[in-house]
Coordinates of N, CA and C in Angstrom, one line a residue:
M1269 N -21.5 -42.0 11.0 CA -20.9 -41.7 12.3 C -21.9 -42.1 13.4
S1270 N -21.4 -42.6 14.5 CA -22.2 -43.0 15.6 C -22.8 -41.7 16.3
V1271 N -23.8 -41.9 17.0 CA -24.6 -40.9 17.6 C -24.8 -41.2 19.1
I1272 N -25.3 -40.3 19.9 CA -25.7 -40.5 21.2 C -27.2 -40.2 21.3
K1273 N -27.9 -41.2 21.8 CA -29.4 -41.0 22.0 C -29.6 -40.8 23.5
I1274 N -30.3 -39.7 23.8 CA -30.6 -39.4 25.2 C -31.9 -38.7 25.2
K1275 N -32.6 -38.9 26.4 CA -33.9 -38.2 26.5 C -33.7 -36.9 27.3
D1276 N -34.5 -35.9 26.8 CA -34.5 -34.6 27.5 C -36.0 -34.4 27.8
R1277 N -36.3 -34.5 29.1 CA -37.7 -34.4 29.6 C -38.7 -35.3 28.8
G1278 N -38.2 -36.6 28.5 CA -39.0 -37.6 27.9 C -38.8 -37.6 26.3
E1279 N -38.3 -36.5 25.7 CA -38.1 -36.5 24.3 C -36.8 -37.1 23.9
V1280 N -36.8 -38.0 23.0 CA -35.5 -38.6 22.6 C -34.8 -37.7 21.6
L1281 N -33.5 -37.4 22.0 CA -32.7 -36.6 21.1 C -31.6 -37.4 20.5
T1282 N -31.3 -37.2 19.3 CA -30.2 -37.9 18.6 C -29.0 -36.9 18.4
L1283 N -28.0 -37.0 19.2 CA -26.9 -36.1 19.2 C -25.7 -36.6 18.3
Q1284 N -25.3 -35.7 17.4 CA -24.2 -36.1 16.5 C -23.0 -35.3 16.9
F1285 N -21.8 -35.9 16.6 CA -20.5 -35.2 16.9 C -20.4 -33.9 16.2
S1286 N -20.9 -33.8 15.0 CA -20.8 -32.5 14.2 C -21.5 -31.4 15.0
E1287 N -22.5 -31.7 15.7 CA -23.2 -30.7 16.5 C -22.4 -30.2 17.7
L1288 N -21.8 -31.2 18.3 CA -20.8 -30.9 19.4 C -19.7 -30.0 18.9
R1289 N -19.2 -30.4 17.7 CA -18.1 -29.6 17.1 C -18.5 -28.2 16.9
N1290 N -19.7 -27.9 16.4 CA -20.3 -26.6 16.2 C -20.5 -25.9 17.6
Y1291 N -20.9 -26.6 18.6 CA -21.1 -26.0 19.9 C -19.8 -25.6 20.5
H1292 N -18.8 -26.4 20.4 CA -17.5 -26.2 21.1 C -16.6 -25.2 20.3
G1293 N -16.5 -25.4 19.0 CA -15.5 -24.7 18.2 C -14.3 -25.5 18.0
N1294 N -13.1 -24.9 17.8 CA -12.0 -25.7 17.5 C -10.8 -25.6 18.5
L1295 N -11.1 -25.2 19.7 CA -10.1 -25.0 20.8 C -9.5 -26.3 21.2
A1296 N -10.3 -27.3 21.5 CA -9.8 -28.6 22.1 C -10.4 -29.7 21.4
L1297 N -10.1 -29.9 20.1 CA -10.7 -30.9 19.3 C -10.4 -32.3 19.8
M1298 N -9.2 -32.6 20.2 CA -9.0 -34.0 20.8 C -9.9 -34.3 21.9
A1299 N -10.1 -33.3 22.8 CA -10.9 -33.5 24.0 C -12.4 -33.7 23.6
I1300 N -12.9 -33.0 22.7 CA -14.3 -33.2 22.4 C -14.5 -34.5 21.7
G1301 N -13.5 -35.0 20.8 CA -13.6 -36.3 20.2 C -13.6 -37.4 21.2
V1302 N -12.7 -37.3 22.2 CA -12.6 -38.4 23.2 C -13.8 -38.3 24.1
G1303 N -14.2 -37.0 24.5 CA -15.3 -36.9 25.4 C -16.6 -37.4 24.9
F1304 N -16.8 -37.2 23.6 CA -18.0 -37.8 22.9 C -18.0 -39.3 23.0
R1305 N -16.8 -39.9 22.8 CA -16.7 -41.4 22.9 C -16.8 -41.9 24.3
V1306 N -16.4 -41.1 25.3 CA -16.5 -41.5 26.7 C -18.0 -41.6 27.0
V1307 N -18.8 -40.6 26.6 CA -20.2 -40.6 26.9 C -20.8 -41.8 26.3
Q1308 N -20.5 -42.1 25.0 CA -21.1 -43.3 24.3 C -20.8 -44.5 25.1
A1309 N -19.5 -44.7 25.5 CA -19.1 -45.9 26.2 C -19.8 -46.0 27.5
A1310 N -19.9 -44.9 28.3 CA -20.5 -45.0 29.6 C -22.0 -45.3 29.5
L1311 N -22.7 -44.7 28.5 CA -24.1 -45.0 28.4 C -24.4 -46.4 27.9
A1312 N -23.5 -46.9 27.0 CA -23.6 -48.3 26.6 C -23.5 -49.3 27.8
E1313 N -22.5 -49.0 28.6 CA -22.3 -49.9 29.8 C -23.4 -49.8 30.8
L1314 N -23.9 -48.5 31.1 CA -24.9 -48.3 32.1 C -26.3 -48.7 31.6
Y1315 N -26.6 -48.6 30.3 CA -28.0 -48.7 29.8 C -28.2 -49.7 28.7
K1316 N -27.1 -50.3 28.2 CA -27.2 -51.2 27.0 C -27.9 -50.5 25.9
E1317 N -29.1 -51.0 25.6 CA -29.9 -50.4 24.5 C -30.9 -49.3 24.9
E1318 N -31.1 -49.2 26.2 CA -32.1 -48.2 26.7 C -31.6 -46.8 26.5
I1319 N -32.5 -45.9 26.4 CA -32.1 -44.5 26.2 C -32.3 -43.8 27.6
P1320 N -31.3 -43.2 28.2 CA -31.4 -42.6 29.5 C -31.9 -41.2 29.4
E1321 N -32.5 -40.8 30.6 CA -32.9 -39.4 30.7 C -31.6 -38.6 31.2
R1322 N -31.4 -37.4 30.5 CA -30.3 -36.6 30.8 C -30.2 -36.2 32.3
S1323 N -31.3 -35.9 32.8 CA -31.4 -35.4 34.2 C -30.9 -36.4 35.2
S1324 N -30.8 -37.7 34.8 CA -30.4 -38.7 35.8 C -28.9 -38.9 35.8
L1325 N -28.2 -38.2 35.0 CA -26.7 -38.5 34.9 C -25.9 -37.4 35.6
S1326 N -24.8 -37.9 36.2 CA -23.8 -36.9 36.8 C -22.4 -37.3 36.2
V1327 N -21.5 -36.4 36.2 CA -20.2 -36.6 35.6 C -19.1 -36.1 36.6
H1328 N -18.2 -37.0 36.9 CA -17.0 -36.7 37.7 C -15.8 -36.8 36.8
S1329 N -15.3 -35.6 36.4 CA -14.2 -35.6 35.4 C -12.8 -35.4 36.1
G1330 N -11.9 -36.2 35.6 CA -10.5 -36.0 36.1 C -9.8 -35.0 35.3
H1331 N -10.4 -34.4 34.3 CA -9.8 -33.4 33.4 C -10.5 -32.1 33.5
A1332 N -9.8 -31.0 33.7 CA -10.4 -29.7 33.9 C -10.5 -28.9 32.6
G1333 N -10.2 -29.4 31.5 CA -10.2 -28.7 30.2 C -11.6 -28.4 29.7
P1334 N -11.6 -27.3 28.8 CA -12.9 -26.9 28.2 C -13.5 -27.9 27.2
G1335 N -12.7 -28.7 26.6 CA -13.2 -29.6 25.6 C -14.0 -30.7 26.2
F1336 N -13.4 -31.3 27.3 CA -14.2 -32.4 28.0 C -15.4 -31.8 28.6
R1337 N -15.3 -30.6 29.3 CA -16.4 -30.0 29.9 C -17.5 -29.8 28.9
D1338 N -17.2 -29.3 27.7 CA -18.2 -29.0 26.7 C -18.8 -30.3 26.2
A1339 N -18.0 -31.4 26.0 CA -18.6 -32.7 25.6 C -19.6 -33.2 26.6
F1340 N -19.3 -33.1 27.9 CA -20.2 -33.6 28.9 C -21.4 -32.7 29.0
E1341 N -21.2 -31.4 28.9 CA -22.4 -30.4 29.0 C -23.3 -30.6 27.8
Y1342 N -22.8 -30.7 26.6 CA -23.6 -30.9 25.4 C -24.4 -32.1 25.5
T1343 N -23.8 -33.2 25.9 CA -24.5 -34.5 25.9 C -25.4 -34.7 27.1
T1344 N -25.0 -34.3 28.3 CA -25.8 -34.6 29.5 C -26.3 -33.4 30.2
R1345 N -25.9 -32.2 29.9 CA -26.2 -30.9 30.6 C -25.9 -31.0 32.1
A1346 N -24.9 -31.8 32.4 CA -24.4 -32.0 33.8 C -23.9 -30.7 34.4
V1347 N -23.2 -29.9 33.6 CA -22.6 -28.6 34.1 C -23.7 -27.7 34.5
T1348 N -24.6 -27.4 33.6 CA -25.8 -26.5 33.9 C -26.6 -27.0 35.1
R1349 N -26.7 -28.3 35.2 CA -27.6 -28.9 36.3 C -26.8 -29.0 37.6
G1350 N -25.5 -28.6 37.7 CA -24.7 -28.7 38.9 C -24.4 -30.2 39.2
A1351 N -24.4 -31.0 38.2 CA -24.1 -32.4 38.4 C -22.7 -32.8 37.8
Y1352 N -21.8 -31.8 37.7 CA -20.5 -32.0 37.1 C -19.4 -31.5 38.1
T1353 N -18.5 -32.4 38.4 CA -17.4 -32.1 39.3 C -16.1 -32.4 38.6
V1354 N -15.0 -31.8 39.0 CA -13.7 -32.0 38.4 C -12.7 -32.3 39.6
D1355 N -11.9 -33.4 39.4 CA -10.8 -33.7 40.3 C -9.6 -34.1 39.5
V1356 N -8.7 -33.2 39.3 CA -7.5 -33.5 38.5 C -6.6 -34.5 39.1
D1357 N -6.8 -34.7 40.4 CA -6.0 -35.7 41.2 C -6.6 -37.1 41.2
Y1358 N -7.7 -37.3 40.4 CA -8.3 -38.6 40.3 C -7.2 -39.6 40.0
P1359 N -7.1 -40.7 40.7 CA -5.8 -41.5 40.6 C -5.7 -42.4 39.4
V1360 N -6.6 -42.4 38.5 CA -6.6 -43.2 37.3 C -6.2 -42.4 36.0
A1361 N -5.4 -42.9 35.1 CA -5.1 -42.3 33.8 C -4.4 -41.0 34.0
Q1362 N -3.4 -40.9 34.9 CA -2.6 -39.7 35.1 C -1.4 -39.8 34.2
Y1363 N -1.6 -39.3 33.0 CA -0.5 -39.5 31.9 C 0.4 -38.3 31.7
D1364 N -0.1 -37.1 32.1 CA 0.7 -35.9 31.8 C 1.9 -35.8 32.8
P1365 N 3.1 -35.8 32.2 CA 4.3 -35.8 33.0 C 4.6 -34.5 33.7
Y1366 N 3.8 -33.4 33.4 CA 4.1 -32.1 33.9 C 3.2 -31.6 35.0
R1367 N 2.0 -32.3 35.1 CA 1.0 -31.8 36.1 C 0.0 -32.8 36.4
P1368 N -0.7 -32.7 37.5 CA -1.8 -33.6 37.7 C -2.9 -33.3 36.7
Q1369 N -3.4 -34.4 36.1 CA -4.5 -34.2 35.2 C -4.9 -35.6 34.8
S1370 N -6.1 -36.1 35.1 CA -6.5 -37.4 34.8 C -7.3 -37.4 33.5
Y1371 N -7.2 -38.5 32.8 CA -7.9 -38.8 31.6 C -8.9 -39.9 31.9
A1372 N -9.5 -39.8 33.1 CA -10.6 -40.8 33.5 C -11.8 -40.0 33.9
Y1373 N -13.0 -40.6 33.7 CA -14.3 -39.9 34.0 C -15.2 -41.0 34.6
V1374 N -15.9 -40.6 35.6 CA -16.9 -41.4 36.2 C -18.3 -40.8 35.9
I1375 N -19.1 -41.6 35.2 CA -20.5 -41.2 34.9 C -21.4 -42.1 35.7
S1376 N -22.3 -41.4 36.5 CA -23.2 -42.1 37.4 C -24.7 -41.8 37.0
N1377 N -25.6 -42.6 37.5 CA -27.0 -42.3 37.3 C -27.7 -42.2 38.7
S1378 N -28.9 -41.7 38.7 CA -29.6 -41.4 39.9 C -30.0 -42.7 40.6
Q1379 N -29.9 -43.9 39.9 CA -30.2 -45.2 40.5 C -29.0 -45.8 41.3
G1380 N -27.9 -45.1 41.2 CA -26.7 -45.5 41.9 C -25.7 -46.3 41.1
A1381 N -25.9 -46.5 39.8 CA -25.0 -47.2 39.0 C -23.9 -46.2 38.5
S1382 N -22.7 -46.7 38.4 CA -21.6 -45.8 37.9 C -20.6 -46.6 37.1
V1383 N -19.9 -45.9 36.2 CA -18.9 -46.5 35.3 C -17.8 -45.5 35.2
E1384 N -16.6 -46.1 35.2 CA -15.4 -45.3 35.0 C -14.9 -45.6 33.6
V1385 N -14.7 -44.5 32.8 CA -14.2 -44.6 31.5 C -12.8 -43.9 31.4
A1386 N -11.8 -44.6 31.1 CA -10.4 -44.0 31.0 C -9.8 -44.1 29.6
L1387 N -9.1 -43.0 29.2 CA -8.4 -43.1 28.0 C -7.2 -44.0 28.1
K1388 N -7.0 -44.8 27.1 CA -5.9 -45.8 27.1 C -4.6 -45.0 27.2
P1389 N -3.5 -45.6 27.8 CA -2.3 -44.8 28.1 C -1.5 -44.3 26.8
N1390 N -1.6 -45.0 25.7 CA -0.7 -44.6 24.6 C -1.4 -43.8 23.5
F1391 N -2.7 -43.4 23.8 CA -3.4 -42.6 22.8 C -2.7 -41.3 22.5
L1392 N -2.4 -40.6 23.5 CA -1.8 -39.2 23.4 C -0.2 -39.3 23.3
P1393 N 0.4 -38.8 22.3 CA 1.8 -38.9 22.2 C 2.5 -37.9 23.2
A1394 N 3.8 -38.1 23.5 CA 4.5 -37.3 24.4 C 4.5 -35.8 24.0
V1395 N 4.6 -35.6 22.7 CA 4.6 -34.2 22.2 C 3.3 -33.4 22.6
F1396 N 2.2 -34.1 22.7 CA 0.9 -33.5 23.1 C 1.1 -32.8 24.4
Y1397 N 1.7 -33.5 25.4 CA 1.9 -32.9 26.7 C 3.0 -31.8 26.7
D1398 N 3.9 -31.9 25.8 CA 4.9 -30.8 25.6 C 4.3 -29.6 25.1
Y1399 N 3.3 -29.7 24.2 CA 2.6 -28.5 23.7 C 1.8 -27.9 24.8
L1400 N 1.1 -28.7 25.6 CA 0.3 -28.2 26.7 C 1.2 -27.4 27.6
K1401 N 2.3 -27.9 27.9 CA 3.3 -27.2 28.8 C 3.7 -25.9 28.2
K1402 N 4.1 -25.9 27.0 CA 4.5 -24.7 26.3 C 3.4 -23.7 26.3
G1403 N 2.2 -24.1 26.1 CA 1.1 -23.2 26.1 C 0.9 -22.5 27.4
R1404 N 1.0 -23.3 28.5 CA 0.9 -22.8 29.8 C 2.0 -21.8 30.1
E1405 N 3.2 -22.1 29.6 CA 4.3 -21.2 29.9 C 4.4 -20.0 28.9
G1406 N 3.6 -20.0 27.9 CA 3.7 -19.0 26.9 C 4.9 -19.0 26.0
T1407 N 5.5 -20.2 25.8 CA 6.7 -20.4 25.0 C 6.4 -21.1 23.6
M1408 N 5.1 -21.1 23.3 CA 4.7 -21.8 22.0 C 5.2 -20.9 20.8
T1409 N 5.9 -21.5 19.9 CA 6.3 -20.7 18.7 C 5.1 -20.8 17.7
E1410 N 5.2 -20.1 16.6 CA 4.1 -20.2 15.5 C 4.1 -21.6 15.0
E1411 N 5.3 -22.2 14.8 CA 5.4 -23.5 14.3 C 4.8 -24.5 15.2
D1412 N 5.1 -24.4 16.5 CA 4.5 -25.2 17.5 C 3.0 -25.1 17.5
S1413 N 2.5 -23.9 17.4 CA 1.1 -23.7 17.5 C 0.4 -24.4 16.3
A1414 N 1.0 -24.2 15.1 CA 0.4 -24.9 13.9 C 0.4 -26.4 14.0
A1415 N 1.6 -26.9 14.5 CA 1.7 -28.4 14.7 C 0.7 -28.9 15.7
N1416 N 0.5 -28.1 16.8 CA -0.4 -28.5 17.9 C -1.8 -28.5 17.4
T1417 N -2.2 -27.5 16.6 CA -3.5 -27.5 16.1 C -3.8 -28.7 15.2
Q1418 N -2.8 -29.0 14.3 CA -3.0 -30.2 13.5 C -3.0 -31.5 14.3
L1419 N -2.2 -31.6 15.3 CA -2.2 -32.8 16.1 C -3.5 -33.0 16.8
K1420 N -4.1 -31.9 17.4 CA -5.4 -32.0 18.0 C -6.5 -32.5 17.0
A1421 N -6.4 -31.9 15.8 CA -7.4 -32.3 14.8 C -7.2 -33.8 14.4
D1422 N -6.0 -34.2 14.3 CA -5.7 -35.6 13.9 C -6.1 -36.6 15.0
L1423 N -5.9 -36.2 16.3 CA -6.3 -37.0 17.4 C -7.8 -37.1 17.6
C1424 N -8.5 -36.0 17.2 CA -9.9 -36.0 17.3 C -10.5 -37.0 16.2
E1425 N -10.0 -37.0 15.0 CA -10.4 -37.9 14.0 C -10.1 -39.4 14.4
K1426 N -8.9 -39.6 15.0 CA -8.5 -40.9 15.4 C -9.4 -41.4 16.5
A1427 N -9.8 -40.5 17.5 CA -10.6 -40.9 18.6 C -12.0 -41.3 18.1
L1428 N -12.5 -40.6 17.1 CA -13.8 -41.0 16.5 C -13.8 -42.2 15.7
A1429 N -12.6 -42.6 15.1 CA -12.5 -43.7 14.2 C -12.1 -45.0 14.9
L1430 N -11.4 -45.0 16.0 CA -10.9 -46.2 16.6 C -12.1 -47.0 17.2
P1431 N -11.9 -48.3 17.2 CA -12.9 -49.1 18.0 C -12.7 -48.7 19.5
Q1432 N -13.8 -48.8 20.2 CA -13.9 -48.4 21.6 C -12.8 -49.1 22.4
S1433 N -12.6 -50.4 22.1 CA -11.6 -51.2 22.9 C -10.2 -50.7 22.7
E1434 N -9.9 -50.0 21.6 CA -8.5 -49.5 21.4 C -8.3 -48.1 21.9
L1435 N -9.4 -47.4 22.3 CA -9.4 -46.0 22.7 C -9.6 -45.9 24.2
L1436 N -10.5 -46.7 24.8 CA -11.0 -46.5 26.2 C -11.0 -47.8 27.0
E1437 N -10.8 -47.6 28.3 CA -11.0 -48.7 29.2 C -12.2 -48.4 30.0
V1438 N -13.2 -49.3 30.0 CA -14.5 -49.1 30.7 C -14.6 -50.1 31.8
K1439 N -14.8 -49.5 33.0 CA -14.9 -50.3 34.2 C -16.2 -50.0 35.0
R1440 N -17.0 -51.0 35.2 CA -18.2 -50.8 36.0 C -17.9 -50.7 37.4
L1441 N -18.3 -49.6 38.1 CA -18.0 -49.4 39.5 C -19.1 -49.8 40.4
S1442 N -20.3 -49.6 40.0 CA -21.5 -50.1 40.8 C -22.7 -50.3 39.9

């Protein structure tokens, strides 16, 4: 499995998805899988083969959920450092038919370079949004809950397995 290499005060760390999974738990498996891949894609675009310093990165997330937040915190420590913002109205990758929520993320560095990484439009099936809506409304049945848990696990595995070009759109902003 691929990893993320990042420096923490000069020390190179090799972060594996399994460690993020242990950090987050199983609440939002799809989001941690996609979030991990978003960070990989952003760092590859911004740094190529160089290993960046965590403290140089900031994250602007279009998604307010705990899985994406934990993926960004685990890999960049942006939340702890106050370098993490959320804007659910971000105008790219607005796929949820029931509410504003973007599946696009802008990762920037202290040198002024930034990249937008967006989830491709057909990755999440319509039923995924239906389950989110039911969860917010408190109308999820036991069967729905079990199916949603399995769907999130399946989507996580798919996110980790797909080639980047089939999962994400990467756009250099500056």
